[in-house]
XYZ file of C-alpha atoms in Angstrom:
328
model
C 81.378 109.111 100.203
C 82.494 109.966 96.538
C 80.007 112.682 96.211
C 82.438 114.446 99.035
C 85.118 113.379 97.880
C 84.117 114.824 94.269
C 83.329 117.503 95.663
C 86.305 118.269 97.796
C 88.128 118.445 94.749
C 89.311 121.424 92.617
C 87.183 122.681 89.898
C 88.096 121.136 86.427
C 85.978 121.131 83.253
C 87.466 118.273 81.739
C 86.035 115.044 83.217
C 85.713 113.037 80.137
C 82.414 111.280 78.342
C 79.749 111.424 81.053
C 76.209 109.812 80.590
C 76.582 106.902 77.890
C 73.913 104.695 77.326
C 74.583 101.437 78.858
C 75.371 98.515 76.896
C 73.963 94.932 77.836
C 75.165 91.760 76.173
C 72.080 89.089 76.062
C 71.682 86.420 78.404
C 72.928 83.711 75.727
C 76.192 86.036 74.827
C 76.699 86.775 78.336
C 77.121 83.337 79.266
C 78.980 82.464 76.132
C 81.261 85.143 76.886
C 82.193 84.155 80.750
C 82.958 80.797 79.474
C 85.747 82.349 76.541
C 87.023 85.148 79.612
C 87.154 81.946 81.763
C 89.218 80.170 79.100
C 91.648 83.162 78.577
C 91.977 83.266 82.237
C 93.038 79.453 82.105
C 95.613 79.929 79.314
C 97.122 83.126 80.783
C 100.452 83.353 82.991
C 101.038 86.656 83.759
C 97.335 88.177 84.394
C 96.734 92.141 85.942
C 93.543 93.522 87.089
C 92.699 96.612 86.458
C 89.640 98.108 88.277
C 87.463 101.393 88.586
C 84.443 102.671 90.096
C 82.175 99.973 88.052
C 83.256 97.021 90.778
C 82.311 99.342 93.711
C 79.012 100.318 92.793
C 76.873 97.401 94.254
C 78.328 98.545 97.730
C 76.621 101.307 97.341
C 79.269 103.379 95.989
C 78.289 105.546 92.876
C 80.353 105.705 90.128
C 81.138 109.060 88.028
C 80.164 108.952 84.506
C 77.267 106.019 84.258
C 73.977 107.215 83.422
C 73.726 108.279 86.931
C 77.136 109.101 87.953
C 78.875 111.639 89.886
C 79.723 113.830 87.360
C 76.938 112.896 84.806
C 74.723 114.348 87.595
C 76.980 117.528 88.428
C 76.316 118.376 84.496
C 72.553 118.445 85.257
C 73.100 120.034 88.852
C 72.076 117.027 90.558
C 73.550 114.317 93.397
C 73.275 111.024 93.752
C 70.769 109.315 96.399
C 73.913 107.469 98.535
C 72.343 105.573 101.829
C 76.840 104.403 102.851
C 79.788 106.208 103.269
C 83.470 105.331 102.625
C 83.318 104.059 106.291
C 80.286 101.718 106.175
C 80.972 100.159 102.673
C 81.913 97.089 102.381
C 83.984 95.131 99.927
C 81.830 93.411 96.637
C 81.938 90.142 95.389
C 84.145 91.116 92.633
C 86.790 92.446 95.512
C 86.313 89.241 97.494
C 86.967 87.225 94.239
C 89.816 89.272 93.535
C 91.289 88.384 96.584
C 91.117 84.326 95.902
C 92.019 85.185 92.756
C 95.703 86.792 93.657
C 95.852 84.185 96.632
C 95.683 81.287 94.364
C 98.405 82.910 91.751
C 95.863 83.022 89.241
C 96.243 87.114 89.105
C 99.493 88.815 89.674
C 98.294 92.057 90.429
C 95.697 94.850 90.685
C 95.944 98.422 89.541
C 93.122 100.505 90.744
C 91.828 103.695 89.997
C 89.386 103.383 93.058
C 90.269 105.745 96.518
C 87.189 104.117 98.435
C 89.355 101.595 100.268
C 87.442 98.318 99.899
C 90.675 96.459 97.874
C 92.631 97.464 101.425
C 89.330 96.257 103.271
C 89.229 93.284 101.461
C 92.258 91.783 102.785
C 94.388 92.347 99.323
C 98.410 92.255 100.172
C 99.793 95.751 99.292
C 102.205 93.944 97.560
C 100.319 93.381 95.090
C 98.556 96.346 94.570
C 99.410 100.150 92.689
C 96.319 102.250 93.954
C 97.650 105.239 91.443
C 94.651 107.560 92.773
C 95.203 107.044 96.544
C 93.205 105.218 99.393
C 90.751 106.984 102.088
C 92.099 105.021 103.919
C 96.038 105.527 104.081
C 98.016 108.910 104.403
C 101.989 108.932 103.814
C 104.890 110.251 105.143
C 106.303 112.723 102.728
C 109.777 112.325 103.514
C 110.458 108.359 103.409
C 106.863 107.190 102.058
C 105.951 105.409 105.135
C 102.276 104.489 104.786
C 99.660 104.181 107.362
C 96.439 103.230 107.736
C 93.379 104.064 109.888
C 90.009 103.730 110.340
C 88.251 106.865 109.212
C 88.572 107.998 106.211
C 90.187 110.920 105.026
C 88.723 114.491 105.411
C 91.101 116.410 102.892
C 92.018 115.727 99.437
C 95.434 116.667 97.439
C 97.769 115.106 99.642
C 97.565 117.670 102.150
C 99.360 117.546 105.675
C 97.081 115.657 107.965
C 98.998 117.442 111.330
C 100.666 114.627 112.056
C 104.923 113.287 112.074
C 106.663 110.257 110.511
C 107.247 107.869 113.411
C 109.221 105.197 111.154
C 112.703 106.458 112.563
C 113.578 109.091 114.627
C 116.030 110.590 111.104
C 112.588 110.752 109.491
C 110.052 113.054 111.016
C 108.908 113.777 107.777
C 104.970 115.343 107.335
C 102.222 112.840 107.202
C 99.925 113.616 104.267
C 96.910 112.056 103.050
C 97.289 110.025 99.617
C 93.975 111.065 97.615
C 95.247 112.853 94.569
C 93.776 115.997 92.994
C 93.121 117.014 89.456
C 96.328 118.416 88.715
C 98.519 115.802 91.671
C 101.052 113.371 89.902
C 100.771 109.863 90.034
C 103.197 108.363 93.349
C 105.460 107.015 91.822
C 105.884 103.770 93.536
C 102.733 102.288 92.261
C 102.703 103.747 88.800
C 106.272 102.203 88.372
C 105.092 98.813 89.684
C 102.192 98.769 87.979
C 104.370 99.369 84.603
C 106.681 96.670 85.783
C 103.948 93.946 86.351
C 102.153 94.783 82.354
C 105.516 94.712 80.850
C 104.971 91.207 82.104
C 101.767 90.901 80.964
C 99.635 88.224 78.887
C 96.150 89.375 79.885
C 95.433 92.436 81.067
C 91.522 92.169 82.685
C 90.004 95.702 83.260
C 86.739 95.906 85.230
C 84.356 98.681 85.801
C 86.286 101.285 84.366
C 85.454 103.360 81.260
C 89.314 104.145 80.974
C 88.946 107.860 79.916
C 91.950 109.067 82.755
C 95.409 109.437 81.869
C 98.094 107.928 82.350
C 96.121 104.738 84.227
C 93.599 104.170 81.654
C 96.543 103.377 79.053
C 98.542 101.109 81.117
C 96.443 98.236 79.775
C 98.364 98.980 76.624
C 101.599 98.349 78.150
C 100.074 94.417 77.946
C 99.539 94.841 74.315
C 103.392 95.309 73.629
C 104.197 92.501 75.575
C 101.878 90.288 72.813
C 99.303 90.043 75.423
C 95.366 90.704 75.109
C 93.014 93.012 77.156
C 89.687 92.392 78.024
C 87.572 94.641 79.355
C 84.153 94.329 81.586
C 82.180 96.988 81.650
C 78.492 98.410 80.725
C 79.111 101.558 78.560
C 82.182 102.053 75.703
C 85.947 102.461 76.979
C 88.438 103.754 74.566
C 90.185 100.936 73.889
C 87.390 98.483 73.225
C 88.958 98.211 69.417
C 92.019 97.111 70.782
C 90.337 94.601 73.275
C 90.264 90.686 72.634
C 86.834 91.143 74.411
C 84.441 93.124 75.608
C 81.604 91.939 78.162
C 78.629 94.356 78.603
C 76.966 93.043 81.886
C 77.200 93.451 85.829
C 80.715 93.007 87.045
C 79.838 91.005 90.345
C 77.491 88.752 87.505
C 80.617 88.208 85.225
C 83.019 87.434 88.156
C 80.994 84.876 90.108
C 80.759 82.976 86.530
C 83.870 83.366 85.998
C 84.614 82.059 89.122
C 82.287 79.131 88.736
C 83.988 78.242 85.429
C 87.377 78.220 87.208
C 86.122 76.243 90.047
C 86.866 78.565 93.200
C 84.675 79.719 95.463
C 84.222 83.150 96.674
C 85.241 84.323 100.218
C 83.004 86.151 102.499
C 83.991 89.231 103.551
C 83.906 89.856 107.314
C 84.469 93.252 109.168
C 87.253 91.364 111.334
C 89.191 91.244 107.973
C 90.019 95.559 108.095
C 90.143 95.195 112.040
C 93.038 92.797 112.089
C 94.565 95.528 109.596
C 94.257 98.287 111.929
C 95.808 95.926 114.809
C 98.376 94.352 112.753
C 102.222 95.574 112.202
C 102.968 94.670 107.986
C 105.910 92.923 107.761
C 108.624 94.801 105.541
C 109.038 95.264 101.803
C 112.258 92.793 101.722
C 110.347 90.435 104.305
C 107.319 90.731 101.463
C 109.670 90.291 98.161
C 111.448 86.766 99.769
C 107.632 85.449 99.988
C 106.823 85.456 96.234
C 110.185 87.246 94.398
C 108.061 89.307 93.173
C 107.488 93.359 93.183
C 106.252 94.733 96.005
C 104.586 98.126 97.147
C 104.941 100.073 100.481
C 104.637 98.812 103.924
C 101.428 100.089 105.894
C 101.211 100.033 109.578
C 98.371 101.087 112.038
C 97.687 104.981 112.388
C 96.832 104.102 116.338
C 100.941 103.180 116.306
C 100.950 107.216 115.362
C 100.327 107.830 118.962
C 103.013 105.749 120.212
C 106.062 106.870 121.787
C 109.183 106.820 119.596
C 111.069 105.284 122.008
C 109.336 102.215 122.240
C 108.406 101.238 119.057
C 109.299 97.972 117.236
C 113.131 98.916 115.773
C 113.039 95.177 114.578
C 109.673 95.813 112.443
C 110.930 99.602 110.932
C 114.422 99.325 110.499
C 115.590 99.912 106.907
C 116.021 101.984 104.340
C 113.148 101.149 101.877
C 111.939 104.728 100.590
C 109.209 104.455 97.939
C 109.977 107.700 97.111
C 112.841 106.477 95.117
């Protein structure tokens, strides 16, 4: 759960504005404002998410500077009251939207601050996703960047060695580590340079539940900006860049996104648990195999931690042949 994953990190005194009053936009401008957020949506071509701890909260997940947030409680010596873990949550509304969203071509891609795992649970191709802080869910090879994924989440934080070798090739054998980054960890590179490619593409740049306080990711929406784009941003208490925003929507992110969605005319899909089990089962196709489907950039291939266990020998040359480091 975040509060162990907060506190598995290192100390640091520097955690940003924790605590803000929460802003909420009346029923009337709510509305009115779905409908013009809709309407930029409809006009946009090149359209990136970007999302934080705000769109995970109504799985249970609490965020870290709200009124009662992670770290707005540490200040007061305090926890949250959490009754899920990383394991049991389960993807929101907003994620499940998200999802039709990038299927239809609507949305390009998502960058997310997030490490609870519910954009990987929610079916969301890696290719078209930077998660810049890591995933619970994922450790990497620290040689060739192989990724894989399993179903417990992590127990150690700051990309630590999780015991285990690179099966991808037998030149490889690199360390496995996990992917959750500390304080001080730099961004992987892979994703943050994606995620810069995509906004230098930009029109609209759509940031949800984040406040947009950590650097570099909560400036990337600015890369959109350059590009002549807008930003609009969805959340309940001030971000930095709110002056710079085309608008700002003070209400429930799940609320804004299902009226969103109504104004677009999609539906939602449900989220069901056999979703992340066919992505434990399932070998990823590979990064070239990805790019010829849409031309588009792509992230790292994942494949299933179980295949850790396999013998080297008999593993799927046809599947992890190639030399596609994201290390590079």
């Amino acid at each position: 759960m975040s509060v162990n994953y907060a506190e598995s990190l290192s100390h640091y005194p520097n955690k940003g504005k924790c605590g803000q009053p929460e802003v909420f936009d009346s029923k009337e401008s709510l509305q009115s404002k779905i409908k013009q957020l809709a309407e930029m949506i409809k006009i946009s071509k090149y359209i990136v998410i970007h999302t934080g701890a705000g769109i995970s909260t109504s799985a249970g997940i609490p965020d870290f500077r709200g009124p009662n947030g992670v770290w707005t409680l540490e200040e007061r010596g305090k926890k949250p009251k959490i009754n899920v873990t990383f394991q049991t949550a389960q993807p929101t509304l907003t994620h499940m939207a998200i999802v039709e969203l990038v299927r239809v071509g609507i949305v390009k891609y998502i960058v997310s601050q997030n490490v609870d795992g519910l954009h990987w649970k929610s079916g969301l191709p890696r290719n078209k996703l930077s998660e810049l802080h890591g995933n619970m869910f994922v450790d990497r090879c620290d040689r060739c960047c192989q990724e894989y994924c399993h179903p417990q989440p992590s127990i150690t934080v700051g990309c630590k060695k999780t015991g285990q070798r690179c099966i991808r090739n037998e030149r490889c054998r690199g360390y496995i580590r996990d992917t959750i980054l500390d304080w001080e960890d730099s961004l992987p590179e892979r994703d943050l340079l994606s995620a810069e490619e995509h906004l230098r593409r930009s029109d609209l740049s759509l940031c949800l539940g984040t406040s947009l306080q950590i650097k570099p990711s909560g400036d990337l929406p600015l890369l959109t900006l350059k590009n002549n784009g807008h930003i609009a941003i969805c959340n309940l208490q001030p971000t930095k860049h709110d002056k710079k925003a085309s608008l700002c929507i003070h209400g429930y992110v799940d609320e804004v996104i299902i009226g969103v969605m109504n104004e677009l005319g999609l539906s939602i899909p449900a989220y069901s648990s056999t979703i992340t089990e066919n992505l434990l089962k399932r070998k990823f196709v590979s990064i070239q195999e990805e790019q010829s489907k849409d031309d588009e950039p792509s992230s790292k291939r994942i494949i299933s931690q179980s295949n850790i266990q396999q013998d080297t020998k008999i593993k799927d040359e046809k599947l992890i042949s190639g030399s596609d480091s994201c290390c590079s």
